[in-house]
Amino acid sequence: MQELEHSNGEVAEEQRLPGSLQPDEVQAHDEALETLYYTIWHQSIIGKDTVSAVQVLIERLRDDSAQDKDELLLLLAYIARGNSYMDSQQHLAYGGAEQERRELTERVVHEGDCVQIIYEAVREGVEVYLDLLKHGEAAIRMCAAYTLACFKEYAAAIIPVLHVYIAAEEDELARSSMLLSLGALSAEYDLASQQLLLEVLKGEGSDLVKLAAALALARLDRHDTPPEAIRVLVDTLVEAGPVADLYLELPWTDTCIVDDVSHAFYDLGPRAASTAIPMLIEAFSAATSHSLLRIVDVLLHLAFNGERINTDITAPTLTSEQRLVLNTIANSNSAWVINIINKGKVLNKRQAA
């Protein structure tokens, strides 16, 4: 791997570490990997040095003796997704002085061009990432699927390979990652992928695998997400259970299982939303107070198409679906418990003050 030393905003040096490590070298190896992440990812060094680093990382993936291929795959995926220093500086465009705004604009244009060049450098490794789908280590197969999802323009070549490996994969994390990759790469008209995902959903897989298939279907077919997929998402929202901790091991996790499932509901089209709403209302009887807060939020989002509810709204202007949702929330004691508790805490603090 490469250890990239950063000085005064530039990548100063690339130093190759040995492919295999002795026990007393583990700490140095971990520190080098951390430096690599910090330099390329957190600081997002943009330019020819990053392109060179990407090329070296891809070569490392080809090396059978290389360590931490799963970590290198993730780093390449992060680079390909284009997160950069300019993303964290966007707020300057709104509150900074005119000179700062001009400088930021110039930087955004420059970095935009560089990000595309770097993305293309990462894309050069697609064949390598595909080959790693059959690697002996499940973690590497899992991360290879995640990295491949960056390259939708190569979907026609990647998807058939994913179909093959999904059918043969026995590790639930690796298989779940492949399913999520399939959902990210496939288009709405990809009936073969839809059918594969539905078969997995109805099969004998683990809860995590079925959740991954449901999330992939919701992303792939958001207007007509099958009821079976919506049912899995609703059940997960009500009670994630042991699958929640396992889900965090996937590279796809944004925050937590509840947030990611909620976002899947937010993206549903109107027809799928009409299927989801009765299931979510039914879930009120089984959900905990904490789960109900999220379910209430999802219900309101679906019933009102994600629009802010006007305080001047009147009953005659509500649809029957909106009226049902509001009545369900209003008549549920459990849905109000957390708010009552929080209000009590606020009042107590004010009184104490």
CSV table of C-alpha atoms in Angstrom, one decimal:
chain,number,residue,atom,x,y,z
A,1,MET,CA,0.0,0.0,0.0
A,2,GLN,CA,1.0,3.6,-0.2
A,3,GLU,CA,1.7,5.9,2.7
A,4,LEU,CA,0.9,9.4,1.5
A,5,GLU,CA,2.5,12.2,3.6
A,6,HIS,CA,0.7,15.5,3.4
A,7,SER,CA,2.6,18.8,3.8
A,8,ASN,CA,1.3,22.4,3.2
A,9,GLY,CA,-1.7,21.1,1.2
A,10,GLU,CA,0.3,18.9,-1.1
A,11,VAL,CA,1.0,15.2,-1.3
A,12,ALA,CA,4.7,15.1,-0.6
A,13,GLU,CA,5.7,11.4,-0.8
A,14,GLU,CA,4.5,7.9,-1.6
A,15,GLN,CA,6.2,5.1,0.3
A,16,ARG,CA,5.5,1.5,-0.4
A,17,LEU,CA,4.9,-0.8,2.6
A,18,PRO,CA,5.7,-4.5,2.5
A,19,GLY,CA,2.8,-6.7,1.3
A,20,SER,CA,3.0,-9.0,4.3
A,21,LEU,CA,3.5,-7.9,7.9
A,22,GLN,CA,5.3,-9.3,10.9
A,23,PRO,CA,3.5,-9.1,14.2
A,24,ASP,CA,5.7,-6.2,15.4
A,25,GLU,CA,4.8,-4.3,12.2
A,26,VAL,CA,1.1,-4.3,12.7
A,27,GLN,CA,1.0,-1.0,14.5
A,28,ALA,CA,3.0,0.8,11.9
A,29,HIS,CA,0.8,-0.8,9.2
A,30,ASP,CA,-2.4,0.4,10.9
A,31,GLU,CA,-0.9,3.9,11.3
A,32,ALA,CA,0.0,4.0,7.6
A,33,LEU,CA,-3.5,2.9,6.6
A,34,GLU,CA,-4.9,5.6,8.8
A,35,THR,CA,-2.6,8.2,7.2
A,36,LEU,CA,-3.8,7.0,3.8
A,37,TYR,CA,-7.4,7.5,4.7
A,38,TYR,CA,-6.8,10.9,6.3
A,39,THR,CA,-4.8,12.2,3.4
A,40,ILE,CA,-6.9,11.1,0.5
A,41,TRP,CA,-10.4,10.9,2.1
A,42,HIS,CA,-10.7,13.3,5.0
A,43,GLN,CA,-8.5,16.0,3.5
A,44,SER,CA,-9.4,15.0,-0.1
A,45,ILE,CA,-6.1,15.9,-1.8
A,46,ILE,CA,-7.1,16.7,-5.3
A,47,GLY,CA,-4.7,16.5,-8.3
A,48,LYS,CA,-2.2,14.3,-10.1
A,49,ASP,CA,-1.0,12.9,-6.8
A,50,THR,CA,-4.4,11.5,-6.1
A,51,VAL,CA,-4.6,9.9,-9.5
A,52,SER,CA,-1.2,8.4,-8.9
A,53,ALA,CA,-2.3,7.1,-5.5
A,54,VAL,CA,-5.4,5.6,-7.1
A,55,GLN,CA,-3.3,3.8,-9.7
A,56,VAL,CA,-1.1,2.4,-7.0
A,57,LEU,CA,-4.0,1.2,-4.9
A,58,ILE,CA,-5.5,-0.7,-7.9
A,59,GLU,CA,-2.1,-2.3,-8.4
A,60,ARG,CA,-2.1,-3.3,-4.8
A,61,LEU,CA,-5.5,-5.0,-5.3
A,62,ARG,CA,-3.9,-7.1,-8.1
A,63,ASP,CA,-1.1,-8.2,-5.7
A,64,ASP,CA,-2.1,-11.5,-4.0
A,65,SER,CA,0.1,-10.8,-1.0
A,66,ALA,CA,-1.4,-7.3,-0.4
A,67,GLN,CA,-3.0,-6.6,3.0
A,68,ASP,CA,-6.3,-4.9,3.8
A,69,LYS,CA,-7.8,-5.2,0.3
A,70,ASP,CA,-11.3,-4.6,1.8
A,71,GLU,CA,-10.1,-1.3,3.3
A,72,LEU,CA,-8.5,-0.3,0.0
A,73,LEU,CA,-11.7,-1.1,-1.9
A,74,LEU,CA,-13.7,1.1,0.4
A,75,LEU,CA,-11.2,4.0,0.0
A,76,LEU,CA,-11.4,3.7,-3.8
A,77,ALA,CA,-15.2,3.8,-3.5
A,78,TYR,CA,-15.1,6.9,-1.4
A,79,ILE,CA,-12.8,8.6,-3.9
A,80,ALA,CA,-14.9,7.6,-6.8
A,81,ARG,CA,-18.0,9.0,-5.1
A,82,GLY,CA,-16.4,12.4,-5.3
A,83,ASN,CA,-16.6,13.6,-1.7
A,84,SER,CA,-14.0,16.3,-1.4
A,85,TYR,CA,-12.8,19.2,0.6
A,86,MET,CA,-15.0,21.6,-1.4
A,87,ASP,CA,-18.1,19.7,-0.1
A,88,SER,CA,-17.3,20.7,3.5
A,89,GLN,CA,-16.7,24.3,2.5
A,90,GLN,CA,-19.9,25.0,0.6
A,91,HIS,CA,-21.3,27.0,3.5
A,92,LEU,CA,-18.8,29.7,2.7
A,93,ALA,CA,-20.7,30.5,-0.4
A,94,TYR,CA,-23.6,31.7,1.7
A,95,GLY,CA,-22.0,33.5,4.5
A,96,GLY,CA,-18.5,34.5,3.4
A,97,ALA,CA,-17.2,37.7,1.9
A,98,GLU,CA,-17.3,38.3,-1.9
A,99,GLN,CA,-13.7,37.5,-2.3
A,100,GLU,CA,-14.1,34.2,-0.4
A,101,ARG,CA,-17.2,33.3,-2.5
A,102,ARG,CA,-15.2,34.0,-5.7
A,103,GLU,CA,-12.3,31.8,-4.5
A,104,LEU,CA,-14.7,29.1,-3.5
A,105,THR,CA,-16.4,29.2,-6.9
A,106,GLU,CA,-13.1,28.9,-8.7
A,107,ARG,CA,-12.1,26.0,-6.4
A,108,VAL,CA,-15.4,24.2,-7.1
A,109,VAL,CA,-14.9,24.5,-10.8
A,110,HIS,CA,-11.3,23.3,-10.6
A,111,GLU,CA,-12.1,20.5,-8.2
A,112,GLY,CA,-15.1,19.5,-10.2
A,113,ASP,CA,-12.8,18.8,-13.2
A,114,CYS,CA,-10.3,17.0,-11.0
A,115,VAL,CA,-12.9,14.9,-9.3
A,116,GLN,CA,-14.0,13.6,-12.8
A,117,ILE,CA,-10.4,12.8,-13.7
A,118,ILE,CA,-10.0,10.9,-10.4
A,119,TYR,CA,-13.3,9.1,-10.8
A,120,GLU,CA,-12.1,7.9,-14.2
A,121,ALA,CA,-8.8,6.7,-12.6
A,122,VAL,CA,-10.8,4.6,-10.1
A,123,ARG,CA,-13.0,3.3,-12.9
A,124,GLU,CA,-9.9,1.8,-14.6
A,125,GLY,CA,-10.0,-0.8,-11.9
A,126,VAL,CA,-13.5,-2.2,-12.7
A,127,GLU,CA,-12.1,-5.5,-14.0
A,128,VAL,CA,-10.0,-5.9,-10.8
A,129,TYR,CA,-13.1,-5.2,-8.6
A,130,LEU,CA,-15.1,-7.7,-10.6
A,131,ASP,CA,-12.4,-10.3,-10.1
A,132,LEU,CA,-12.4,-9.7,-6.3
A,133,LEU,CA,-16.1,-10.8,-6.2
A,134,LYS,CA,-14.7,-14.4,-6.1
A,135,HIS,CA,-12.0,-13.7,-3.5
A,136,GLY,CA,-11.6,-16.2,-0.7
A,137,GLU,CA,-12.3,-13.5,2.0
A,138,ALA,CA,-16.0,-12.6,2.4
A,139,ALA,CA,-15.1,-9.1,3.6
A,140,ILE,CA,-13.3,-8.4,0.3
A,141,ARG,CA,-16.2,-9.7,-1.7
A,142,MET,CA,-18.5,-7.5,0.3
A,143,CYS,CA,-16.4,-4.4,-0.4
A,144,ALA,CA,-15.8,-5.2,-4.0
A,145,ALA,CA,-19.6,-5.2,-4.6
A,146,TYR,CA,-19.8,-1.8,-2.8
A,147,THR,CA,-17.1,-0.3,-5.0
A,148,LEU,CA,-18.6,-1.7,-8.2
A,149,ALA,CA,-21.9,0.2,-7.5
A,150,CYS,CA,-20.1,3.4,-8.3
A,151,PHE,CA,-20.0,2.7,-12.0
A,152,LYS,CA,-23.5,2.7,-13.3
A,153,GLU,CA,-22.2,3.3,-16.9
A,154,TYR,CA,-20.7,-0.3,-16.7
A,155,ALA,CA,-24.0,-1.8,-15.4
A,156,ALA,CA,-24.5,-3.9,-18.4
A,157,ALA,CA,-21.2,-5.7,-17.7
A,158,ILE,CA,-21.4,-5.8,-13.9
A,159,ILE,CA,-25.0,-6.9,-13.4
A,160,PRO,CA,-24.7,-10.3,-15.1
A,161,VAL,CA,-21.7,-11.1,-12.9
A,162,LEU,CA,-23.5,-10.0,-9.8
A,163,HIS,CA,-26.4,-12.4,-10.7
A,164,VAL,CA,-24.0,-15.3,-10.8
A,165,TYR,CA,-22.2,-14.5,-7.6
A,166,ILE,CA,-25.4,-13.7,-5.7
A,167,ALA,CA,-26.7,-17.1,-6.4
A,168,ALA,CA,-23.5,-18.8,-5.2
A,169,GLU,CA,-22.7,-16.5,-2.2
A,170,GLU,CA,-23.1,-18.1,1.2
A,171,ASP,CA,-21.8,-15.3,3.5
A,172,GLU,CA,-24.8,-13.1,4.4
A,173,LEU,CA,-22.8,-9.8,4.6
A,174,ALA,CA,-21.2,-10.4,1.2
A,175,ARG,CA,-24.5,-11.5,-0.3
A,176,SER,CA,-26.3,-8.5,1.1
A,177,SER,CA,-23.7,-6.1,-0.3
A,178,MET,CA,-24.1,-7.7,-3.7
A,179,LEU,CA,-27.9,-7.3,-3.6
A,180,LEU,CA,-27.6,-3.7,-2.6
A,181,SER,CA,-25.1,-3.2,-5.5
A,182,LEU,CA,-27.6,-4.8,-7.9
A,183,GLY,CA,-30.3,-2.4,-6.7
A,184,ALA,CA,-28.0,0.6,-7.2
A,185,LEU,CA,-26.8,-0.4,-10.7
A,186,SER,CA,-30.1,-1.7,-12.2
A,187,ALA,CA,-32.6,0.3,-14.0
A,188,GLU,CA,-36.4,0.2,-13.6
A,189,TYR,CA,-36.8,-1.8,-16.8
A,190,ASP,CA,-34.3,-4.5,-15.6
A,191,LEU,CA,-36.9,-7.2,-15.0
A,192,ALA,CA,-34.3,-9.9,-14.5
A,193,SER,CA,-32.8,-8.1,-11.5
A,194,GLN,CA,-36.3,-7.4,-10.1
A,195,GLN,CA,-37.1,-11.0,-10.3
A,196,LEU,CA,-33.9,-12.1,-8.7
A,197,LEU,CA,-34.4,-9.7,-5.8
A,198,LEU,CA,-38.0,-10.9,-5.3
A,199,GLU,CA,-36.9,-14.5,-5.3
A,200,VAL,CA,-34.3,-13.8,-2.7
A,201,LEU,CA,-36.9,-11.9,-0.6
A,202,LYS,CA,-39.3,-14.9,-0.8
A,203,GLY,CA,-36.5,-17.5,-0.2
A,204,GLU,CA,-34.8,-18.9,2.8
A,205,GLY,CA,-32.2,-16.3,3.4
A,206,SER,CA,-31.3,-14.6,6.6
A,207,ASP,CA,-33.1,-11.4,7.9
A,208,LEU,CA,-30.2,-9.3,6.7
A,209,VAL,CA,-30.2,-10.7,3.2
A,210,LYS,CA,-34.0,-10.2,2.9
A,211,LEU,CA,-33.7,-6.7,4.2
A,212,ALA,CA,-31.0,-6.0,1.6
A,213,ALA,CA,-33.2,-7.4,-1.1
A,214,ALA,CA,-36.1,-5.2,0.1
A,215,LEU,CA,-34.0,-2.1,0.2
A,216,ALA,CA,-32.7,-2.9,-3.3
A,217,LEU,CA,-36.2,-3.4,-4.7
A,218,ALA,CA,-37.4,-0.1,-3.1
A,219,ARG,CA,-34.6,1.7,-4.8
A,220,LEU,CA,-34.9,-0.1,-8.1
A,221,ASP,CA,-38.7,0.0,-8.4
A,222,ARG,CA,-39.8,2.8,-6.0
A,223,HIS,CA,-43.1,3.4,-7.8
A,224,ASP,CA,-44.2,-0.2,-7.8
A,225,THR,CA,-42.2,-1.7,-4.9
A,226,PRO,CA,-43.7,-5.2,-4.2
A,227,PRO,CA,-45.8,-5.6,-1.1
A,228,GLU,CA,-43.4,-8.3,0.1
A,229,ALA,CA,-40.5,-5.8,0.1
A,230,ILE,CA,-42.6,-3.1,1.9
A,231,ARG,CA,-43.6,-5.7,4.6
A,232,VAL,CA,-39.9,-6.4,5.3
A,233,LEU,CA,-39.2,-2.7,5.6
A,234,VAL,CA,-42.2,-2.1,7.9
A,235,ASP,CA,-41.2,-5.0,10.1
A,236,THR,CA,-37.7,-3.7,10.4
A,237,LEU,CA,-38.9,-0.3,11.2
A,238,VAL,CA,-41.1,-1.7,14.0
A,239,GLU,CA,-38.4,-3.9,15.5
A,240,ALA,CA,-35.0,-4.2,14.0
A,241,GLY,CA,-33.8,-6.8,16.4
A,242,PRO,CA,-30.4,-8.5,16.1
A,243,VAL,CA,-30.1,-7.6,12.4
A,244,ALA,CA,-29.5,-4.0,13.4
A,245,ASP,CA,-25.9,-4.6,14.7
A,246,LEU,CA,-25.1,-6.9,11.7
A,247,TYR,CA,-26.4,-4.2,9.3
A,248,LEU,CA,-23.8,-1.8,10.7
A,249,GLU,CA,-21.0,-4.0,9.3
A,250,LEU,CA,-22.1,-3.3,5.8
A,251,PRO,CA,-20.3,-0.5,3.9
A,252,TRP,CA,-23.7,0.7,2.7
A,253,THR,CA,-24.8,2.0,6.1
A,254,ASP,CA,-25.3,5.7,6.2
A,255,THR,CA,-26.2,6.1,9.9
A,256,CYS,CA,-28.2,3.2,11.3
A,257,ILE,CA,-30.7,0.7,10.1
A,258,VAL,CA,-33.8,2.7,11.2
A,259,ASP,CA,-32.6,5.8,9.3
A,260,ASP,CA,-31.7,3.9,6.2
A,261,VAL,CA,-35.1,2.1,6.1
A,262,SER,CA,-36.9,5.4,6.7
A,263,HIS,CA,-35.1,6.9,3.8
A,264,ALA,CA,-36.3,4.0,1.6
A,265,PHE,CA,-39.9,4.9,2.6
A,266,TYR,CA,-39.3,8.6,1.8
A,267,ASP,CA,-38.3,7.7,-1.7
A,268,LEU,CA,-41.4,5.5,-2.5
A,269,GLY,CA,-43.6,6.7,-5.3
A,270,PRO,CA,-47.4,7.4,-4.7
A,271,ARG,CA,-48.6,3.9,-5.6
A,272,ALA,CA,-46.1,2.2,-3.4
A,273,ALA,CA,-46.9,4.7,-0.6
A,274,SER,CA,-50.6,3.7,-0.8
A,275,THR,CA,-49.5,0.1,-0.2
A,276,ALA,CA,-47.2,1.1,2.7
A,277,ILE,CA,-49.6,3.3,4.6
A,278,PRO,CA,-52.0,0.5,5.7
A,279,MET,CA,-49.1,-1.7,6.8
A,280,LEU,CA,-47.6,1.1,8.8
A,281,ILE,CA,-50.9,1.9,10.5
A,282,GLU,CA,-51.3,-1.8,11.3
A,283,ALA,CA,-47.8,-1.7,12.9
A,284,PHE,CA,-49.0,0.8,15.5
A,285,SER,CA,-50.3,-2.0,17.7
A,286,ALA,CA,-46.9,-3.7,17.8
A,287,ALA,CA,-44.4,-0.9,17.8
A,288,THR,CA,-42.7,0.6,20.8
A,289,SER,CA,-43.0,4.3,21.6
A,290,HIS,CA,-39.5,4.9,20.1
A,291,SER,CA,-40.5,3.0,16.9
A,292,LEU,CA,-43.7,4.9,16.7
A,293,LEU,CA,-41.9,8.2,16.5
A,294,ARG,CA,-40.2,7.1,13.3
A,295,ILE,CA,-43.4,5.4,11.9
A,296,VAL,CA,-45.4,8.6,12.5
A,297,ASP,CA,-42.8,10.6,10.6
A,298,VAL,CA,-42.8,8.1,7.7
A,299,LEU,CA,-46.7,8.1,7.6
A,300,LEU,CA,-46.9,11.9,7.5
A,301,HIS,CA,-44.2,12.0,4.8
A,302,LEU,CA,-46.1,9.4,2.6
A,303,ALA,CA,-49.6,10.8,3.2
A,304,PHE,CA,-48.6,14.4,2.4
A,305,ASN,CA,-46.0,13.5,-0.4
A,306,GLY,CA,-43.2,14.9,1.6
A,307,GLU,CA,-44.6,18.4,1.7
A,308,ARG,CA,-44.7,20.5,4.8
A,309,ILE,CA,-48.2,20.4,6.5
A,310,ASN,CA,-49.8,23.8,6.5
A,311,THR,CA,-51.2,24.8,9.9
A,312,ASP,CA,-54.3,26.3,8.1
A,313,ILE,CA,-55.3,22.9,6.7
A,314,THR,CA,-58.9,22.0,7.2
A,315,ALA,CA,-60.7,18.6,7.3
A,316,PRO,CA,-62.5,19.1,4.0
A,317,THR,CA,-59.3,19.6,2.1
A,318,LEU,CA,-57.8,16.3,3.3
A,319,THR,CA,-57.8,13.1,1.3
A,320,SER,CA,-59.3,10.0,2.8
A,321,GLU,CA,-55.8,8.6,3.2
A,322,GLN,CA,-54.5,11.8,5.0
A,323,ARG,CA,-57.5,11.8,7.3
A,324,LEU,CA,-56.9,8.1,8.2
A,325,VAL,CA,-53.3,8.8,9.0
A,326,LEU,CA,-54.0,11.8,11.1
A,327,ASN,CA,-56.8,10.1,13.0
A,328,THR,CA,-54.6,7.1,13.7
A,329,ILE,CA,-51.9,9.3,15.1
A,330,ALA,CA,-54.3,11.4,17.1
A,331,ASN,CA,-56.0,8.4,18.6
A,332,SER,CA,-52.8,6.6,19.6
A,333,ASN,CA,-51.7,7.2,23.2
A,334,SER,CA,-48.3,5.5,22.5
A,335,ALA,CA,-47.5,7.9,19.7
A,336,TRP,CA,-47.6,10.9,22.2
A,337,VAL,CA,-45.7,9.3,25.1
A,338,ILE,CA,-42.2,10.5,24.1
A,339,ASN,CA,-43.3,14.0,23.3
A,340,ILE,CA,-45.1,14.3,26.7
A,341,ILE,CA,-42.0,13.1,28.5
A,342,ASN,CA,-39.7,15.5,26.6
A,343,LYS,CA,-42.1,18.4,27.3
A,344,GLY,CA,-42.1,17.5,31.0
A,345,LYS,CA,-38.3,17.6,31.0
A,346,VAL,CA,-38.2,21.0,29.3
A,347,LEU,CA,-40.7,22.4,31.8
A,348,ASN,CA,-38.7,21.0,34.7
A,349,LYS,CA,-35.5,22.6,33.4
A,350,ARG,CA,-37.3,25.9,33.0
A,351,GLN,CA,-38.8,25.8,36.5
A,352,ALA,CA,-35.4,24.9,37.9
A,353,ALA,CA,-33.8,27.9,36.1
